[in-house]
């Protein structure tokens, strides 16, 4: 059921590429050489895509078991590191509470917002004579 859809999709792509290249030439000025060039370019594109897919599939079949074994070995090593029988140390993210006799040092308060620092004397722009608006 899947093969007819793939064949239809490839043929559709070939016809679209041929149509696009002929449209670039102009439908009124099409010659046999233009059609042959368009068909050749479209089939070359399909052949390169098919070769790339075939290379990926062959690489998966050739190197797939080795990669799977390597990943399984690596996972086993990581699991051995994680599930070690050593005690797990945890660290608090909060500071320790102060002792009863310790003094609290308060941070200085920040100044309250006083307005826009780019405003001169309560006005944004000075007049032409230098006085403020």
PDB file of C-alpha atoms in Angstrom:
ATOM      1  CA  UNK A   1       0.000   0.000   0.000  1.00  0.00           C
ATOM      2  CA  UNK A   2       2.913   2.320   0.712  1.00  0.00           C
ATOM      3  CA  UNK A   3       4.777   1.762  -2.572  1.00  0.00           C
ATOM      4  CA  UNK A   4       2.089   3.308  -4.825  1.00  0.00           C
ATOM      5  CA  UNK A   5       2.079   6.449  -2.685  1.00  0.00           C
ATOM      6  CA  UNK A   6       5.859   6.746  -2.935  1.00  0.00           C
ATOM      7  CA  UNK A   7       5.781   6.231  -6.717  1.00  0.00           C
ATOM      8  CA  UNK A   8       2.997   8.798  -7.042  1.00  0.00           C
ATOM      9  CA  UNK A   9       4.927  11.278  -4.901  1.00  0.00           C
ATOM     10  CA  UNK A  10       8.131  10.845  -6.928  1.00  0.00           C
ATOM     11  CA  UNK A  11       6.318  11.222 -10.250  1.00  0.00           C
ATOM     12  CA  UNK A  12       4.482  14.276  -8.943  1.00  0.00           C
ATOM     13  CA  UNK A  13       7.776  15.844  -7.879  1.00  0.00           C
ATOM     14  CA  UNK A  14       9.336  15.094 -11.282  1.00  0.00           C
ATOM     15  CA  UNK A  15       6.410  16.670 -13.132  1.00  0.00           C
ATOM     16  CA  UNK A  16       6.505  19.719 -10.875  1.00  0.00           C
ATOM     17  CA  UNK A  17      10.249  20.200 -11.422  1.00  0.00           C
ATOM     18  CA  UNK A  18       9.885  19.788 -15.193  1.00  0.00           C
ATOM     19  CA  UNK A  19       6.974  22.214 -15.259  1.00  0.00           C
ATOM     20  CA  UNK A  20       8.875  24.769 -13.198  1.00  0.00           C
ATOM     21  CA  UNK A  21      11.934  24.670 -15.462  1.00  0.00           C
ATOM     22  CA  UNK A  22       9.809  24.947 -18.611  1.00  0.00           C
ATOM     23  CA  UNK A  23       7.955  27.851 -17.051  1.00  0.00           C
ATOM     24  CA  UNK A  24      11.305  29.584 -16.418  1.00  0.00           C
ATOM     25  CA  UNK A  25      12.096  29.309 -20.153  1.00  0.00           C
ATOM     26  CA  UNK A  26       8.672  30.520 -21.147  1.00  0.00           C
ATOM     27  CA  UNK A  27       5.927  28.312 -22.532  1.00  0.00           C
ATOM     28  CA  UNK A  28       5.958  30.031 -25.916  1.00  0.00           C
ATOM     29  CA  UNK A  29       9.693  29.465 -26.507  1.00  0.00           C
ATOM     30  CA  UNK A  30       9.964  25.828 -25.394  1.00  0.00           C
ATOM     31  CA  UNK A  31      12.099  23.572 -27.558  1.00  0.00           C
ATOM     32  CA  UNK A  32      12.852  19.884 -27.377  1.00  0.00           C
ATOM     33  CA  UNK A  33      16.219  20.613 -25.822  1.00  0.00           C
ATOM     34  CA  UNK A  34      14.577  22.587 -23.006  1.00  0.00           C
ATOM     35  CA  UNK A  35      12.236  19.683 -22.227  1.00  0.00           C
ATOM     36  CA  UNK A  36      15.116  17.176 -22.298  1.00  0.00           C
ATOM     37  CA  UNK A  37      17.172  19.397 -19.974  1.00  0.00           C
ATOM     38  CA  UNK A  38      14.274  19.740 -17.549  1.00  0.00           C
ATOM     39  CA  UNK A  39      13.581  15.985 -17.490  1.00  0.00           C
ATOM     40  CA  UNK A  40      17.280  15.200 -17.041  1.00  0.00           C
ATOM     41  CA  UNK A  41      17.629  17.662 -14.164  1.00  0.00           C
ATOM     42  CA  UNK A  42      14.494  16.321 -12.461  1.00  0.00           C
ATOM     43  CA  UNK A  43      15.567  12.689 -12.769  1.00  0.00           C
ATOM     44  CA  UNK A  44      19.071  13.558 -11.572  1.00  0.00           C
ATOM     45  CA  UNK A  45      17.568  15.173  -8.475  1.00  0.00           C
ATOM     46  CA  UNK A  46      15.434  12.085  -7.821  1.00  0.00           C
ATOM     47  CA  UNK A  47      18.468   9.802  -8.327  1.00  0.00           C
ATOM     48  CA  UNK A  48      20.607  11.812  -5.884  1.00  0.00           C
ATOM     49  CA  UNK A  49      17.835  11.751  -3.256  1.00  0.00           C
ATOM     50  CA  UNK A  50      17.349   8.000  -3.744  1.00  0.00           C
ATOM     51  CA  UNK A  51      21.115   7.442  -3.421  1.00  0.00           C
ATOM     52  CA  UNK A  52      21.217   9.433  -0.195  1.00  0.00           C
ATOM     53  CA  UNK A  53      18.315   7.439   1.259  1.00  0.00           C
ATOM     54  CA  UNK A  54      19.959   4.179   0.185  1.00  0.00           C
ATOM     55  CA  UNK A  55      23.259   5.222   1.793  1.00  0.00           C
ATOM     56  CA  UNK A  56      21.493   6.041   5.052  1.00  0.00           C
ATOM     57  CA  UNK A  57      19.651   2.690   4.993  1.00  0.00           C
ATOM     58  CA  UNK A  58      22.821   0.711   4.236  1.00  0.00           C
ATOM     59  CA  UNK A  59      24.722   2.571   6.927  1.00  0.00           C
ATOM     60  CA  UNK A  60      21.969   1.814   9.414  1.00  0.00           C
ATOM     61  CA  UNK A  61      22.046  -1.874   8.507  1.00  0.00           C
ATOM     62  CA  UNK A  62      25.843  -2.042   8.603  1.00  0.00           C
ATOM     63  CA  UNK A  63      26.571   0.037  11.684  1.00  0.00           C
ATOM     64  CA  UNK A  64      23.245  -0.258  13.520  1.00  0.00           C
ATOM     65  CA  UNK A  65      24.132  -3.324  15.640  1.00  0.00           C
ATOM     66  CA  UNK A  66      27.553  -1.926  16.529  1.00  0.00           C
ATOM     67  CA  UNK A  67      26.076   1.429  17.556  1.00  0.00           C
ATOM     68  CA  UNK A  68      23.334  -0.297  19.541  1.00  0.00           C
ATOM     69  CA  UNK A  69      25.902  -2.455  21.371  1.00  0.00           C
ATOM     70  CA  UNK A  70      28.085   0.594  22.058  1.00  0.00           C
ATOM     71  CA  UNK A  71      25.106   2.529  23.441  1.00  0.00           C
ATOM     72  CA  UNK A  72      24.083  -0.434  25.601  1.00  0.00           C
ATOM     73  CA  UNK A  73      27.622  -0.723  26.946  1.00  0.00           C
ATOM     74  CA  UNK A  74      27.779   3.009  27.598  1.00  0.00           C
ATOM     75  CA  UNK A  75      24.406   2.916  29.340  1.00  0.00           C
ATOM     76  CA  UNK A  76      25.622   0.042  31.506  1.00  0.00           C
ATOM     77  CA  UNK A  77      28.716   2.036  32.488  1.00  0.00           C
ATOM     78  CA  UNK A  78      26.612   5.082  33.326  1.00  0.00           C
ATOM     79  CA  UNK A  79      24.163   2.971  35.342  1.00  0.00           C
ATOM     80  CA  UNK A  80      27.072   1.433  37.245  1.00  0.00           C
ATOM     81  CA  UNK A  81      28.274   4.932  38.093  1.00  0.00           C
ATOM     82  CA  UNK A  82      24.796   6.043  39.138  1.00  0.00           C
ATOM     83  CA  UNK A  83      23.836   3.006  41.214  1.00  0.00           C
ATOM     84  CA  UNK A  84      27.026   2.840  43.206  1.00  0.00           C
ATOM     85  CA  UNK A  85      26.531   1.616  46.792  1.00  0.00           C
ATOM     86  CA  UNK A  86      28.217   4.689  48.245  1.00  0.00           C
ATOM     87  CA  UNK A  87      26.041   6.989  50.340  1.00  0.00           C
ATOM     88  CA  UNK A  88      24.474   9.878  48.529  1.00  0.00           C
ATOM     89  CA  UNK A  89      25.472  13.286  49.842  1.00  0.00           C
ATOM     90  CA  UNK A  90      22.997  16.110  49.668  1.00  0.00           C
ATOM     91  CA  UNK A  91      23.595  19.788  50.230  1.00  0.00           C
ATOM     92  CA  UNK A  92      21.041  22.287  51.390  1.00  0.00           C
ATOM     93  CA  UNK A  93      20.419  25.192  49.096  1.00  0.00           C
ATOM     94  CA  UNK A  94      19.497  27.483  51.976  1.00  0.00           C
ATOM     95  CA  UNK A  95      22.048  28.876  54.402  1.00  0.00           C
ATOM     96  CA  UNK A  96      22.184  27.428  57.888  1.00  0.00           C
ATOM     97  CA  UNK A  97      20.006  29.200  60.447  1.00  0.00           C
ATOM     98  CA  UNK A  98      21.852  31.569  62.730  1.00  0.00           C
ATOM     99  CA  UNK A  99      22.688  30.538  66.232  1.00  0.00           C
ATOM    100  CA  UNK A 100      20.579  32.016  69.011  1.00  0.00           C
ATOM    101  CA  UNK A 101      23.418  34.225  70.204  1.00  0.00           C
ATOM    102  CA  UNK A 102      24.463  35.470  66.756  1.00  0.00           C
ATOM    103  CA  UNK A 103      23.548  38.959  65.612  1.00  0.00           C
ATOM    104  CA  UNK A 104      21.695  39.534  62.412  1.00  0.00           C
ATOM    105  CA  UNK A 105      23.340  41.976  60.057  1.00  0.00           C
ATOM    106  CA  UNK A 106      20.774  43.670  57.916  1.00  0.00           C
ATOM    107  CA  UNK A 107      21.608  44.748  54.429  1.00  0.00           C
ATOM    108  CA  UNK A 108      21.288  48.467  53.754  1.00  0.00           C
ATOM    109  CA  UNK A 109      17.984  49.432  52.206  1.00  0.00           C
ATOM    110  CA  UNK A 110      17.972  50.526  48.615  1.00  0.00           C
ATOM    111  CA  UNK A 111      17.001  54.074  47.830  1.00  0.00           C
ATOM    112  CA  UNK A 112      13.451  54.661  46.747  1.00  0.00           C
ATOM    113  CA  UNK A 113      12.867  55.484  43.104  1.00  0.00           C
ATOM    114  CA  UNK A 114      13.186  59.206  42.632  1.00  0.00           C
ATOM    115  CA  UNK A 115      12.106  59.562  39.036  1.00  0.00           C
ATOM    116  CA  UNK A 116      13.656  59.641  35.628  1.00  0.00           C
ATOM    117  CA  UNK A 117      17.405  60.348  35.857  1.00  0.00           C
ATOM    118  CA  UNK A 118      17.356  61.949  32.413  1.00  0.00           C
ATOM    119  CA  UNK A 119      14.979  64.725  33.387  1.00  0.00           C
ATOM    120  CA  UNK A 120      16.692  68.063  34.146  1.00  0.00           C
ATOM    121  CA  UNK A 121      15.153  69.909  37.065  1.00  0.00           C
ATOM    122  CA  UNK A 122      11.735  68.367  36.593  1.00  0.00           C
ATOM    123  CA  UNK A 123      11.669  69.072  32.849  1.00  0.00           C
ATOM    124  CA  UNK A 124      12.894  66.946  30.033  1.00  0.00           C
ATOM    125  CA  UNK A 125      14.446  69.481  27.654  1.00  0.00           C
ATOM    126  CA  UNK A 126      15.976  72.924  28.227  1.00  0.00           C
ATOM    127  CA  UNK A 127      14.774  75.910  26.250  1.00  0.00           C
ATOM    128  CA  UNK A 128      16.871  77.398  23.465  1.00  0.00           C
ATOM    129  CA  UNK A 129      18.236  80.067  25.804  1.00  0.00           C
ATOM    130  CA  UNK A 130      19.435  77.423  28.303  1.00  0.00           C
ATOM    131  CA  UNK A 131      16.634  77.754  30.848  1.00  0.00           C
ATOM    132  CA  UNK A 132      14.443  74.787  31.611  1.00  0.00           C
ATOM    133  CA  UNK A 133      10.906  74.474  30.270  1.00  0.00           C
TER     134      UNK A 133
END
